[in-house]
Amino acid sequence: MLKITILTIGDEICIGQVVNTNASWLAAKCTELGCRIVAHSIVGDEKEIMISELNRLLPISDFIIITGGLGPTHDDITKPVLCEFFKDELVFHEETLNQIEFLFKWRGLKLTERNRGQAFIPSKCTPLKNLMGTAPGMLFSFQNKYIVSLPGVPAEMKGLMENEILPLISKLILIRKEEVVLFKNIQTHGIAESMLADLIGEPSEFLGNGTLAFLPSYKGVRLRIGVSSGNFEEARKELKIIEDIIIKRAGKYIFAIGEDTLGSTVGKILKEKQLTLAVAESCTGGLLGGEITSTEGSSVYFKGGVIVYSNDSKINLLKVNPETIEKFGAVSKETALELAENVRKIFATDYGLSITGIAGPGGATPDKPVGTVWIGISDKVKSEAKLFTFVHDRAVNRERAVGSALGWLYNKIK
Amino acid sequence: MLKITILTIGDEICIGQVVNTNASWLAAKCTELGCRIVAHSIVGDEKEIMISELNRLLPISDFIIITGGLGPTHDDITKPVLCEFFKDELVFHEETLNQIEFLFKWRGLKLTERNRGQAFIPSKCTPLKNLMGTAPGMLFSFQNKYIVSLPGVPAEMKGLMENEILPLISKLILIRKEEVVLFKNIQTHGIAESMLADLIGEPSEFLGNGTLAFLPSYKGVRLRIGVSSGNFEEARKELKIIEDIIIKRAGKYIFAIGEDTLGSTVGKILKEKQLTLAVAESCTGGLLGGEITSTEGSSVYFKGGVIVYSNDSKINLLKVNPETIEKFGAVSKETALELAENVRKIFATDYGLSITGIAGPGGATPDKPVGTVWIGISDKVKSEAKLFTFVHDRAVNRERAVGSALGWLYNKIK
């Protein structure tokens, strides 16, 4: 197995100002290729700890991927640190300067001295052309291992990985005849983690050499199965055996195998059945539409929606009867029903999906605490509404409302 | 300075299936208290590497915060690992069982044997009551240091931190008379990182003992200034001096000091000036509304919007002239103008904000590549539209469209 470690450099990550999405993206991509991610490490922009981490990670890695600290400002010190680690020095690299000049020209900006300095790179590295930014990637080969330093800007890091590093890793796995590790996701919705574990039964009885992990989130429990094997084909076969057993035991709660989300799964079904959808959102303020349209090509089945964040907009735009709101409140079964039905009619879609609730922290009443959410679904035959009670903060309540709405719609149309 | 390290346990984080938002939340909270976050480490659910990491982190930490691996399923091994590390054994803890039983009763579920097992905890720890889940927190005191193990479910981890650990850390800083480290954010929009650095000038000339970091993102460049000092008051004073210099030099691009986002900043201004807003979204599908309503209390100024994901909905709901779409296209200055103006009129708000664009990967035409986005703003005096050209993938283009719309509105109303 090709052992990978990921070293993220940057005070902003270390002190928690920025979430480390780079590391998870990197890990997921390398895992897909069959590598084993041994560890992640995050340290601030400090020379001593960066060097001590490189020394610690080197013996447990075949490949170290470093991100961050390559910007043009004084706080970025990855390049001098790598020079010290490899006993190397910075040299001018003409091609890199050409690329920097090209980028500035294309953006219509004047090249600064600061950015010109980015064309100096350690002499022992192979520079990797960054098509989207001014800091090149730098690949070092050392003790039969590789160390690559990439910029922290996500799009630049991803471009360099996809164009240079992932192909190199694939080649290494083939050449070195490395064992591969493969994983597969089984996505469930509507069942708690411990109940799902009971349903699936004792893992050791059917896993063989494989692994099974339970990953609960606000959007459902994801199961991850994994196997390691001498080659891809063998690994895929073993995964399939475990997958089939789990489907047999918990199929009722499984909505997708693989990376599909509830949103993209719902989208696939709508597309396949040539059905269309519109949404009416109150407390989620557009997040449901945002989630549905995060899937490319969603315009085939998603026609739009109305963000009815005020009572007036519920009444004027979605023709909710003012008496309904007065009598039952904006967060009520009756309002959810009218929202779902009317948005369906106005957008002339097959389904209307509505959310109205109290996300918090304000807005609660004695009989409607924070987390009270009514979800409505309307099709050409009937309209229904369900009460959900969440107990979290604003952000989580909104996320759970979106997940519950999509989960219920999924069960209706699957 | 109280030195903190954060150890995240879990294959799902290690292989990149789940983004480590816990670690950034934890780091941000401890940073706020004046602690120094020395390092983060993420390892899979494997005994050997977990123990070796505990051994590595202990000498460089005053406090280790561990999250994850406390669930009721077989893949969660943090408890036995802690027993081995501390040469301890699991004992039954009655109060924890009571809490687990209470939670199950409250949810109307039958207690499973699996969850009953969660009431066994290492004998040397102080158990911390988890109000939101079945796994208690576990606090160990060791060699004048602290190690706490918390569940990985974000809401449970946060509850335990806020109720138990953050107060303990505050007390430690006071008792031990630790030096504090304080940071402050200065948020900019509409200027590139290297230009901003040039504008601010050589940091060493005004920073004193402080630090300055540049944190570029798709939403703008955030500046982080930091100082360490003997006490809070002194540190705050030093921060203010640096802040004032930066405001003097780059004030034009600064929209907030602190944690405010563009969305919450726009919200504050709208509220203060008693102005209201409605949105019309095409390619962002609801994300703009979602971002605006992520701020609590946004219903005071945000009245709602329409997700016009189809031409029909642009024409029928927002009364865009069909000839406008036919002649100029749905992604055009003319359509953006009509969307902004009409959504303002229909919602009877002071401002209408519209986004129509090609998020990609599909939908491009020869003269309108992926990333072409028109943004419109309409108030009672006039309507305007601006062309933005982004060059990224679907998700980033949508994020940048939301940021640019809010940035432009901010400049109009500030």
mmCIF file with all atom_site columns, N, CA and C in Angstrom, chain A residues 11-12 14-15 17 36 40 42 46 53 56 74-75 114-115 185 194 198 212 214-215 222 224 285 289-290 293 304-305 307 394 398, chain B residues 11-12 14 17 36 40 42 46 53 56 74-75 114-115 185 194 198 212 214-215 222 224 285 289-290 293 304-305 307 394 398:
data_model
loop_
_atom_site.group_PDB
_atom_site.id
_atom_site.type_symbol
_atom_site.label_atom_id
_atom_site.label_alt_id
_atom_site.label_comp_id
_atom_site.label_asym_id
_atom_site.label_entity_id
_atom_site.label_seq_id
_atom_site.pdbx_PDB_ins_code
_atom_site.Cartn_x
_atom_site.Cartn_y
_atom_site.Cartn_z
_atom_site.occupancy
_atom_site.B_iso_or_equiv
_atom_site.pdbx_formal_charge
_atom_site.auth_seq_id
_atom_site.auth_comp_id
_atom_site.auth_asym_id
_atom_site.auth_atom_id
_atom_site.pdbx_PDB_model_num
ATOM 1   N N  . ASP A 1 11  ? -1.185  29.193 9.921   1.00 0.00 ? 11  ASP A N  1
ATOM 2   C CA . ASP A 1 11  ? -1.806  29.620 11.172  1.00 0.00 ? 11  ASP A CA 1
ATOM 3   C C  . ASP A 1 11  ? -3.319  29.641 11.063  1.00 0.00 ? 11  ASP A C  1
ATOM 4   N N  . GLU A 1 12  ? -3.835  30.044 9.885   1.00 0.00 ? 12  GLU A N  1
ATOM 5   C CA . GLU A 1 12  ? -5.283  30.221 9.750   1.00 0.00 ? 12  GLU A CA 1
ATOM 6   C C  . GLU A 1 12  ? -6.006  28.887 9.954   1.00 0.00 ? 12  GLU A C  1
ATOM 7   N N  . CYS A 1 14  ? -4.517  26.285 11.671  1.00 0.00 ? 14  CYS A N  1
ATOM 8   C CA . CYS A 1 14  ? -4.144  25.847 13.019  1.00 0.00 ? 14  CYS A CA 1
ATOM 9   C C  . CYS A 1 14  ? -5.030  26.483 14.081  1.00 0.00 ? 14  CYS A C  1
ATOM 10  N N  . ILE A 1 15  ? -5.295  27.784 13.943  1.00 0.00 ? 15  ILE A N  1
ATOM 11  C CA . ILE A 1 15  ? -6.103  28.438 14.982  1.00 0.00 ? 15  ILE A CA 1
ATOM 12  C C  . ILE A 1 15  ? -7.599  28.363 14.687  1.00 0.00 ? 15  ILE A C  1
ATOM 13  N N  . GLN A 1 17  ? -9.448  29.387 11.965  1.00 0.00 ? 17  GLN A N  1
ATOM 14  C CA . GLN A 1 17  ? -10.187 30.400 11.206  1.00 0.00 ? 17  GLN A CA 1
ATOM 15  C C  . GLN A 1 17  ? -10.678 29.856 9.888   1.00 0.00 ? 17  GLN A C  1
ATOM 16  N N  . ARG A 1 36  ? -3.242  4.398  1.123   1.00 0.00 ? 36  ARG A N  1
ATOM 17  C CA . ARG A 1 36  ? -3.644  4.432  2.520   1.00 0.00 ? 36  ARG A CA 1
ATOM 18  C C  . ARG A 1 36  ? -3.209  5.775  3.110   1.00 0.00 ? 36  ARG A C  1
ATOM 19  N N  . HIS A 1 40  ? -2.830  12.906 9.118   1.00 0.00 ? 40  HIS A N  1
ATOM 20  C CA . HIS A 1 40  ? -2.822  14.314 8.719   1.00 0.00 ? 40  HIS A CA 1
ATOM 21  C C  . HIS A 1 40  ? -2.165  15.093 9.845   1.00 0.00 ? 40  HIS A C  1
ATOM 22  N N  . ILE A 1 42  ? -1.471  19.303 11.012  1.00 0.00 ? 42  ILE A N  1
ATOM 23  C CA . ILE A 1 42  ? -1.645  20.726 10.722  1.00 0.00 ? 42  ILE A CA 1
ATOM 24  C C  . ILE A 1 42  ? -0.773  21.504 11.691  1.00 0.00 ? 42  ILE A C  1
ATOM 25  N N  . GLU A 1 46  ? 5.471   28.123 11.301  1.00 0.00 ? 46  GLU A N  1
ATOM 26  C CA . GLU A 1 46  ? 6.632   28.216 12.184  1.00 0.00 ? 46  GLU A CA 1
ATOM 27  C C  . GLU A 1 46  ? 7.662   27.205 11.756  1.00 0.00 ? 46  GLU A C  1
ATOM 28  N N  . GLU A 1 53  ? 7.883   18.151 12.021  1.00 0.00 ? 53  GLU A N  1
ATOM 29  C CA . GLU A 1 53  ? 6.817   17.324 11.441  1.00 0.00 ? 53  GLU A CA 1
ATOM 30  C C  . GLU A 1 53  ? 7.294   16.588 10.185  1.00 0.00 ? 53  GLU A C  1
ATOM 31  N N  . ARG A 1 56  ? 9.164   13.668 11.350  1.00 0.00 ? 56  ARG A N  1
ATOM 32  C CA . ARG A 1 56  ? 8.310   12.628 11.916  1.00 0.00 ? 56  ARG A CA 1
ATOM 33  C C  . ARG A 1 56  ? 7.560   11.874 10.813  1.00 0.00 ? 56  ARG A C  1
ATOM 34  N N  . HIS A 1 74  ? 4.825   38.021 3.485   1.00 0.00 ? 74  HIS A N  1
ATOM 35  C CA . HIS A 1 74  ? 5.913   37.676 4.413   1.00 0.00 ? 74  HIS A CA 1
ATOM 36  C C  . HIS A 1 74  ? 5.597   36.502 5.320   1.00 0.00 ? 74  HIS A C  1
ATOM 37  N N  . ASP A 1 75  ? 4.288   36.230 5.554   1.00 0.00 ? 75  ASP A N  1
ATOM 38  C CA . ASP A 1 75  ? 3.929   35.179 6.505   1.00 0.00 ? 75  ASP A CA 1
ATOM 39  C C  . ASP A 1 75  ? 4.030   33.773 5.901   1.00 0.00 ? 75  ASP A C  1
ATOM 40  N N  . ARG A 1 114 ? 6.615   41.483 -5.509  1.00 0.00 ? 114 ARG A N  1
ATOM 41  C CA . ARG A 1 114 ? 6.235   40.393 -4.639  1.00 0.00 ? 114 ARG A CA 1
ATOM 42  C C  . ARG A 1 114 ? 5.951   39.098 -5.405  1.00 0.00 ? 114 ARG A C  1
ATOM 43  N N  . ASN A 1 115 ? 5.188   39.240 -6.479  1.00 0.00 ? 115 ASN A N  1
ATOM 44  C CA . ASN A 1 115 ? 4.822   38.048 -7.240  1.00 0.00 ? 115 ASN A CA 1
ATOM 45  C C  . ASN A 1 115 ? 5.999   37.559 -8.084  1.00 0.00 ? 115 ASN A C  1
ATOM 46  N N  . ASN A 1 185 ? -19.006 3.705  -0.188  1.00 0.00 ? 185 ASN A N  1
ATOM 47  C CA . ASN A 1 185 ? -20.002 4.251  0.726   1.00 0.00 ? 185 ASN A CA 1
ATOM 48  C C  . ASN A 1 185 ? -21.364 3.647  0.482   1.00 0.00 ? 185 ASN A C  1
ATOM 49  N N  . SER A 1 194 ? -27.210 3.292  16.145  1.00 0.00 ? 194 SER A N  1
ATOM 50  C CA . SER A 1 194 ? -27.189 2.037  16.896  1.00 0.00 ? 194 SER A CA 1
ATOM 51  C C  . SER A 1 194 ? -28.224 1.037  16.355  1.00 0.00 ? 194 SER A C  1
ATOM 52  N N  . ASP A 1 198 ? -27.513 -2.735 14.798  1.00 0.00 ? 198 ASP A N  1
ATOM 53  C CA . ASP A 1 198 ? -28.231 -3.950 15.194  1.00 0.00 ? 198 ASP A CA 1
ATOM 54  C C  . ASP A 1 198 ? -28.805 -4.660 13.972  1.00 0.00 ? 198 ASP A C  1
ATOM 55  N N  . LEU A 1 212 ? -15.683 -2.016 8.265   1.00 0.00 ? 212 LEU A N  1
ATOM 56  C CA . LEU A 1 212 ? -16.983 -1.345 8.174   1.00 0.00 ? 212 LEU A CA 1
ATOM 57  C C  . LEU A 1 212 ? -17.000 -0.215 9.185   1.00 0.00 ? 212 LEU A C  1
ATOM 58  N N  . PHE A 1 214 ? -19.237 3.294  10.680  1.00 0.00 ? 214 PHE A N  1
ATOM 59  C CA . PHE A 1 214 ? -20.523 3.998  10.756  1.00 0.00 ? 214 PHE A CA 1
ATOM 60  C C  . PHE A 1 214 ? -20.240 5.490  10.874  1.00 0.00 ? 214 PHE A C  1
ATOM 61  N N  . LEU A 1 215 ? -20.773 6.285  9.969   1.00 0.00 ? 215 LEU A N  1
ATOM 62  C CA . LEU A 1 215 ? -20.482 7.716  9.963   1.00 0.00 ? 215 LEU A CA 1
ATOM 63  C C  . LEU A 1 215 ? -21.763 8.520  10.071  1.00 0.00 ? 215 LEU A C  1
ATOM 64  N N  . ARG A 1 222 ? -23.864 7.276  7.151   1.00 0.00 ? 222 ARG A N  1
ATOM 65  C CA . ARG A 1 222 ? -23.171 6.731  6.009   1.00 0.00 ? 222 ARG A CA 1
ATOM 66  C C  . ARG A 1 222 ? -22.374 5.521  6.474   1.00 0.00 ? 222 ARG A C  1
ATOM 67  N N  . ARG A 1 224 ? -19.261 2.983  5.597   1.00 0.00 ? 224 ARG A N  1
ATOM 68  C CA . ARG A 1 224 ? -18.133 2.875  4.696   1.00 0.00 ? 224 ARG A CA 1
ATOM 69  C C  . ARG A 1 224 ? -17.524 1.491  4.824   1.00 0.00 ? 224 ARG A C  1
ATOM 70  N N  . GLY A 1 285 ? -34.561 29.602 3.951   1.00 0.00 ? 285 GLY A N  1
ATOM 71  C CA . GLY A 1 285 ? -34.147 30.811 3.236   1.00 0.00 ? 285 GLY A CA 1
ATOM 72  C C  . GLY A 1 285 ? -33.485 30.620 1.880   1.00 0.00 ? 285 GLY A C  1
ATOM 73  N N  . GLY A 1 289 ? -33.196 24.960 -2.129  1.00 0.00 ? 289 GLY A N  1
ATOM 74  C CA . GLY A 1 289 ? -32.928 25.198 -3.549  1.00 0.00 ? 289 GLY A CA 1
ATOM 75  C C  . GLY A 1 289 ? -31.443 25.145 -3.846  1.00 0.00 ? 289 GLY A C  1
ATOM 76  N N  . GLY A 1 290 ? -30.644 25.725 -2.954  1.00 0.00 ? 290 GLY A N  1
ATOM 77  C CA . GLY A 1 290 ? -29.193 25.715 -3.124  1.00 0.00 ? 290 GLY A CA 1
ATOM 78  C C  . GLY A 1 290 ? -28.647 24.296 -3.164  1.00 0.00 ? 290 GLY A C  1
ATOM 79  N N  . THR A 1 293 ? -29.784 22.541 -6.475  1.00 0.00 ? 293 THR A N  1
ATOM 80  C CA . THR A 1 293 ? -29.093 23.054 -7.662  1.00 0.00 ? 293 THR A CA 1
ATOM 81  C C  . THR A 1 293 ? -27.578 22.912 -7.572  1.00 0.00 ? 293 THR A C  1
ATOM 82  N N  . GLY A 1 304 ? -37.569 25.901 -9.868  1.00 0.00 ? 304 GLY A N  1
ATOM 83  C CA . GLY A 1 304 ? -37.367 27.095 -9.064  1.00 0.00 ? 304 GLY A CA 1
ATOM 84  C C  . GLY A 1 304 ? -38.135 27.052 -7.776  1.00 0.00 ? 304 GLY A C  1
ATOM 85  N N  . GLY A 1 305 ? -38.261 28.217 -7.152  1.00 0.00 ? 305 GLY A N  1
ATOM 86  C CA . GLY A 1 305 ? -38.938 28.244 -5.869  1.00 0.00 ? 305 GLY A CA 1
ATOM 87  C C  . GLY A 1 305 ? -39.152 29.653 -5.387  1.00 0.00 ? 305 GLY A C  1
ATOM 88  N N  . ILE A 1 307 ? -38.661 32.027 -1.857  1.00 0.00 ? 307 ILE A N  1
ATOM 89  C CA . ILE A 1 307 ? -38.194 32.164 -0.481  1.00 0.00 ? 307 ILE A CA 1
ATOM 90  C C  . ILE A 1 307 ? -39.198 33.073 0.218   1.00 0.00 ? 307 ILE A C  1
ATOM 91  N N  . ARG A 1 394 ? -29.240 27.123 15.146  1.00 0.00 ? 394 ARG A N  1
ATOM 92  C CA . ARG A 1 394 ? -29.807 27.620 13.896  1.00 0.00 ? 394 ARG A CA 1
ATOM 93  C C  . ARG A 1 394 ? -29.272 26.880 12.666  1.00 0.00 ? 394 ARG A C  1
ATOM 94  N N  . ARG A 1 398 ? -31.434 24.179 10.338  1.00 0.00 ? 398 ARG A N  1
ATOM 95  C CA . ARG A 1 398 ? -31.706 24.465 8.925   1.00 0.00 ? 398 ARG A CA 1
ATOM 96  C C  . ARG A 1 398 ? -31.202 23.321 8.054   1.00 0.00 ? 398 ARG A C  1
ATOM 97  N N  . ASP B 1 11  ? -11.348 7.186  10.944  1.00 0.00 ? 11  ASP B N  1
ATOM 98  C CA . ASP B 1 11  ? -11.031 6.893  9.550   1.00 0.00 ? 11  ASP B CA 1
ATOM 99  C C  . ASP B 1 11  ? -11.735 7.852  8.603   1.00 0.00 ? 11  ASP B C  1
ATOM 100 N N  . GLU B 1 12  ? -12.978 8.220  8.946   1.00 0.00 ? 12  GLU B N  1
ATOM 101 C CA . GLU B 1 12  ? -13.772 9.047  8.028   1.00 0.00 ? 12  GLU B CA 1
ATOM 102 C C  . GLU B 1 12  ? -13.111 10.400 7.793   1.00 0.00 ? 12  GLU B C  1
ATOM 103 N N  . CYS B 1 14  ? -9.752  10.851 8.383   1.00 0.00 ? 14  CYS B N  1
ATOM 104 C CA . CYS B 1 14  ? -8.421  10.545 7.848   1.00 0.00 ? 14  CYS B CA 1
ATOM 105 C C  . CYS B 1 14  ? -8.471  10.326 6.334   1.00 0.00 ? 14  CYS B C  1
ATOM 106 N N  . GLN B 1 17  ? -13.518 11.583 3.978   1.00 0.00 ? 17  GLN B N  1
ATOM 107 C CA . GLN B 1 17  ? -14.952 11.535 3.706   1.00 0.00 ? 17  GLN B CA 1
ATOM 108 C C  . GLN B 1 17  ? -15.690 12.624 4.448   1.00 0.00 ? 17  GLN B C  1
ATOM 109 N N  . ARG B 1 36  ? -2.670  29.082 22.859  1.00 0.00 ? 36  ARG B N  1
ATOM 110 C CA . ARG B 1 36  ? -1.925  28.905 21.628  1.00 0.00 ? 36  ARG B CA 1
ATOM 111 C C  . ARG B 1 36  ? -2.178  27.488 21.126  1.00 0.00 ? 36  ARG B C  1
ATOM 112 N N  . HIS B 1 40  ? -2.465  20.287 15.176  1.00 0.00 ? 40  HIS B N  1
ATOM 113 C CA . HIS B 1 40  ? -3.597  19.374 15.045  1.00 0.00 ? 40  HIS B CA 1
ATOM 114 C C  . HIS B 1 40  ? -3.050  18.074 14.478  1.00 0.00 ? 40  HIS B C  1
ATOM 115 N N  . ILE B 1 42  ? -4.607  14.234 12.904  1.00 0.00 ? 42  ILE B N  1
ATOM 116 C CA . ILE B 1 42  ? -5.746  13.382 12.573  1.00 0.00 ? 42  ILE B CA 1
ATOM 117 C C  . ILE B 1 42  ? -5.223  11.991 12.266  1.00 0.00 ? 42  ILE B C  1
ATOM 118 N N  . GLU B 1 46  ? -7.031  3.409  14.749  1.00 0.00 ? 46  GLU B N  1
ATOM 119 C CA . GLU B 1 46  ? -6.021  2.366  14.897  1.00 0.00 ? 46  GLU B CA 1
ATOM 120 C C  . GLU B 1 46  ? -5.246  2.595  16.168  1.00 0.00 ? 46  GLU B C  1
ATOM 121 N N  . GLU B 1 53  ? 0.633   8.964  18.811  1.00 0.00 ? 53  GLU B N  1
ATOM 122 C CA . GLU B 1 53  ? 0.325   10.393 18.741  1.00 0.00 ? 53  GLU B CA 1
ATOM 123 C C  . GLU B 1 53  ? 0.134   10.998 20.128  1.00 0.00 ? 53  GLU B C  1
ATOM 124 N N  . ARG B 1 56  ? 3.487   11.610 21.427  1.00 0.00 ? 56  ARG B N  1
ATOM 125 C CA . ARG B 1 56  ? 4.158   12.735 20.775  1.00 0.00 ? 56  ARG B CA 1
ATOM 126 C C  . ARG B 1 56  ? 3.593   14.075 21.255  1.00 0.00 ? 56  ARG B C  1
ATOM 127 N N  . HIS B 1 74  ? -18.600 -1.094 16.756  1.00 0.00 ? 74  HIS B N  1
ATOM 128 C CA . HIS B 1 74  ? -17.326 -1.803 16.947  1.00 0.00 ? 74  HIS B CA 1
ATOM 129 C C  . HIS B 1 74  ? -16.115 -1.004 16.471  1.00 0.00 ? 74  HIS B C  1
ATOM 130 N N  . ASP B 1 75  ? -16.339 -0.087 15.509  1.00 0.00 ? 75  ASP B N  1
ATOM 131 C CA . ASP B 1 75  ? -15.205 0.633  14.929  1.00 0.00 ? 75  ASP B CA 1
ATOM 132 C C  . ASP B 1 75  ? -14.705 1.775  15.823  1.00 0.00 ? 75  ASP B C  1
ATOM 133 N N  . ARG B 1 114 ? -26.021 -2.099 23.085  1.00 0.00 ? 114 ARG B N  1
ATOM 134 C CA . ARG B 1 114 ? -24.927 -1.306 22.553  1.00 0.00 ? 114 ARG B CA 1
ATOM 135 C C  . ARG B 1 114 ? -24.759 0.028  23.276  1.00 0.00 ? 114 ARG B C  1
ATOM 136 N N  . ASN B 1 115 ? -25.885 0.728  23.461  1.00 0.00 ? 115 ASN B N  1
ATOM 137 C CA . ASN B 1 115 ? -25.804 2.040  24.099  1.00 0.00 ? 115 ASN B CA 1
ATOM 138 C C  . ASN B 1 115 ? -25.582 1.904  25.597  1.00 0.00 ? 115 ASN B C  1
ATOM 139 N N  . ASN B 1 185 ? -9.582  39.742 13.426  1.00 0.00 ? 185 ASN B N  1
ATOM 140 C CA . ASN B 1 185 ? -9.718  39.708 11.975  1.00 0.00 ? 185 ASN B CA 1
ATOM 141 C C  . ASN B 1 185 ? -10.074 41.059 11.419  1.00 0.00 ? 185 ASN B C  1
ATOM 142 N N  . SER B 1 194 ? -1.871  40.375 -3.140  1.00 0.00 ? 194 SER B N  1
ATOM 143 C CA . SER B 1 194 ? -0.575  41.049 -3.273  1.00 0.00 ? 194 SER B CA 1
ATOM 144 C C  . SER B 1 194 ? -0.733  42.574 -3.301  1.00 0.00 ? 194 SER B C  1
ATOM 145 N N  . ASP B 1 198 ? 0.859   45.325 -0.646  1.00 0.00 ? 198 ASP B N  1
ATOM 146 C CA . ASP B 1 198 ? 1.580   46.538 -1.039  1.00 0.00 ? 198 ASP B CA 1
ATOM 147 C C  . ASP B 1 198 ? 0.979   47.774 -0.379  1.00 0.00 ? 198 ASP B C  1
ATOM 148 N N  . LEU B 1 212 ? 0.956   39.341 11.504  1.00 0.00 ? 212 LEU B N  1
ATOM 149 C CA . LEU B 1 212 ? -0.062  39.689 10.511  1.00 0.00 ? 212 LEU B CA 1
ATOM 150 C C  . LEU B 1 212 ? -0.097  38.592 9.460   1.00 0.00 ? 212 LEU B C  1
ATOM 151 N N  . PHE B 1 214 ? -2.202  37.016 5.922   1.00 0.00 ? 214 PHE B N  1
ATOM 152 C CA . PHE B 1 214 ? -3.114  37.287 4.808   1.00 0.00 ? 214 PHE B CA 1
ATOM 153 C C  . PHE B 1 214 ? -3.849  35.992 4.476   1.00 0.00 ? 214 PHE B C  1
ATOM 154 N N  . LEU B 1 215 ? -5.175  35.996 4.518   1.00 0.00 ? 215 LEU B N  1
ATOM 155 C CA . LEU B 1 215 ? -5.945  34.781 4.296   1.00 0.00 ? 215 LEU B CA 1
ATOM 156 C C  . LEU B 1 215 ? -6.905  34.968 3.126   1.00 0.00 ? 215 LEU B C  1
ATOM 157 N N  . ARG B 1 222 ? -8.932  38.023 4.107   1.00 0.00 ? 222 ARG B N  1
ATOM 158 C CA . ARG B 1 222 ? -9.068  38.327 5.518   1.00 0.00 ? 222 ARG B CA 1
ATOM 159 C C  . ARG B 1 222 ? -7.676  38.569 6.079   1.00 0.00 ? 222 ARG B C  1
ATOM 160 N N  . ARG B 1 224 ? -5.399  38.735 9.498   1.00 0.00 ? 224 ARG B N  1
ATOM 161 C CA . ARG B 1 224 ? -5.452  38.367 10.911  1.00 0.00 ? 224 ARG B CA 1
ATOM 162 C C  . ARG B 1 224 ? -4.256  38.967 11.618  1.00 0.00 ? 224 ARG B C  1
ATOM 163 N N  . GLY B 1 285 ? -29.426 29.417 -7.276  1.00 0.00 ? 285 GLY B N  1
ATOM 164 C CA . GLY B 1 285 ? -30.484 28.492 -6.841  1.00 0.00 ? 285 GLY B CA 1
ATOM 165 C C  . GLY B 1 285 ? -30.976 28.605 -5.413  1.00 0.00 ? 285 GLY B C  1
ATOM 166 N N  . GLY B 1 289 ? -29.979 33.704 -0.812  1.00 0.00 ? 289 GLY B N  1
ATOM 167 C CA . GLY B 1 289 ? -30.960 33.775 0.279   1.00 0.00 ? 289 GLY B CA 1
ATOM 168 C C  . GLY B 1 289 ? -30.493 32.972 1.481   1.00 0.00 ? 289 GLY B C  1
ATOM 169 N N  . GLY B 1 290 ? -29.920 31.799 1.228   1.00 0.00 ? 290 GLY B N  1
ATOM 170 C CA . GLY B 1 290 ? -29.417 30.954 2.312   1.00 0.00 ? 290 GLY B CA 1
ATOM 171 C C  . GLY B 1 290 ? -28.329 31.654 3.107   1.00 0.00 ? 290 GLY B C  1
ATOM 172 N N  . THR B 1 293 ? -29.903 34.595 5.152   1.00 0.00 ? 293 THR B N  1
ATOM 173 C CA . THR B 1 293 ? -30.715 34.138 6.283   1.00 0.00 ? 293 THR B CA 1
ATOM 174 C C  . THR B 1 293 ? -29.925 33.282 7.268   1.00 0.00 ? 293 THR B C  1
ATOM 175 N N  . GLY B 1 304 ? -37.512 37.972 1.411   1.00 0.00 ? 304 GLY B N  1
ATOM 176 C CA . GLY B 1 304 ? -37.645 36.729 0.646   1.00 0.00 ? 304 GLY B CA 1
ATOM 177 C C  . GLY B 1 304 ? -37.090 36.871 -0.752  1.00 0.00 ? 304 GLY B C  1
ATOM 178 N N  . GLY B 1 305 ? -37.454 35.929 -1.604  1.00 0.00 ? 305 GLY B N  1
ATOM 179 C CA . GLY B 1 305 ? -36.920 35.968 -2.953  1.00 0.00 ? 305 GLY B CA 1
ATOM 180 C C  . GLY B 1 305 ? -37.562 34.926 -3.834  1.00 0.00 ? 305 GLY B C  1
ATOM 181 N N  . ILE B 1 307 ? -36.512 31.869 -6.643  1.00 0.00 ? 307 ILE B N  1
ATOM 182 C CA . ILE B 1 307 ? -35.485 31.089 -7.324  1.00 0.00 ? 307 ILE B CA 1
ATOM 183 C C  . ILE B 1 307 ? -36.009 30.846 -8.738  1.00 0.00 ? 307 ILE B C  1
ATOM 184 N N  . ARG B 1 394 ? -18.252 24.666 -10.789 1.00 0.00 ? 394 ARG B N  1
ATOM 185 C CA . ARG B 1 394 ? -19.623 25.026 -10.443 1.00 0.00 ? 394 ARG B CA 1
ATOM 186 C C  . ARG B 1 394 ? -19.756 25.590 -9.029  1.00 0.00 ? 394 ARG B C  1
ATOM 187 N N  . ARG B 1 398 ? -20.521 29.567 -8.062  1.00 0.00 ? 398 ARG B N  1
ATOM 188 C CA . ARG B 1 398 ? -21.744 29.939 -7.325  1.00 0.00 ? 398 ARG B CA 1
ATOM 189 C C  . ARG B 1 398 ? -21.393 30.718 -6.059  1.00 0.00 ? 398 ARG B C  1
#
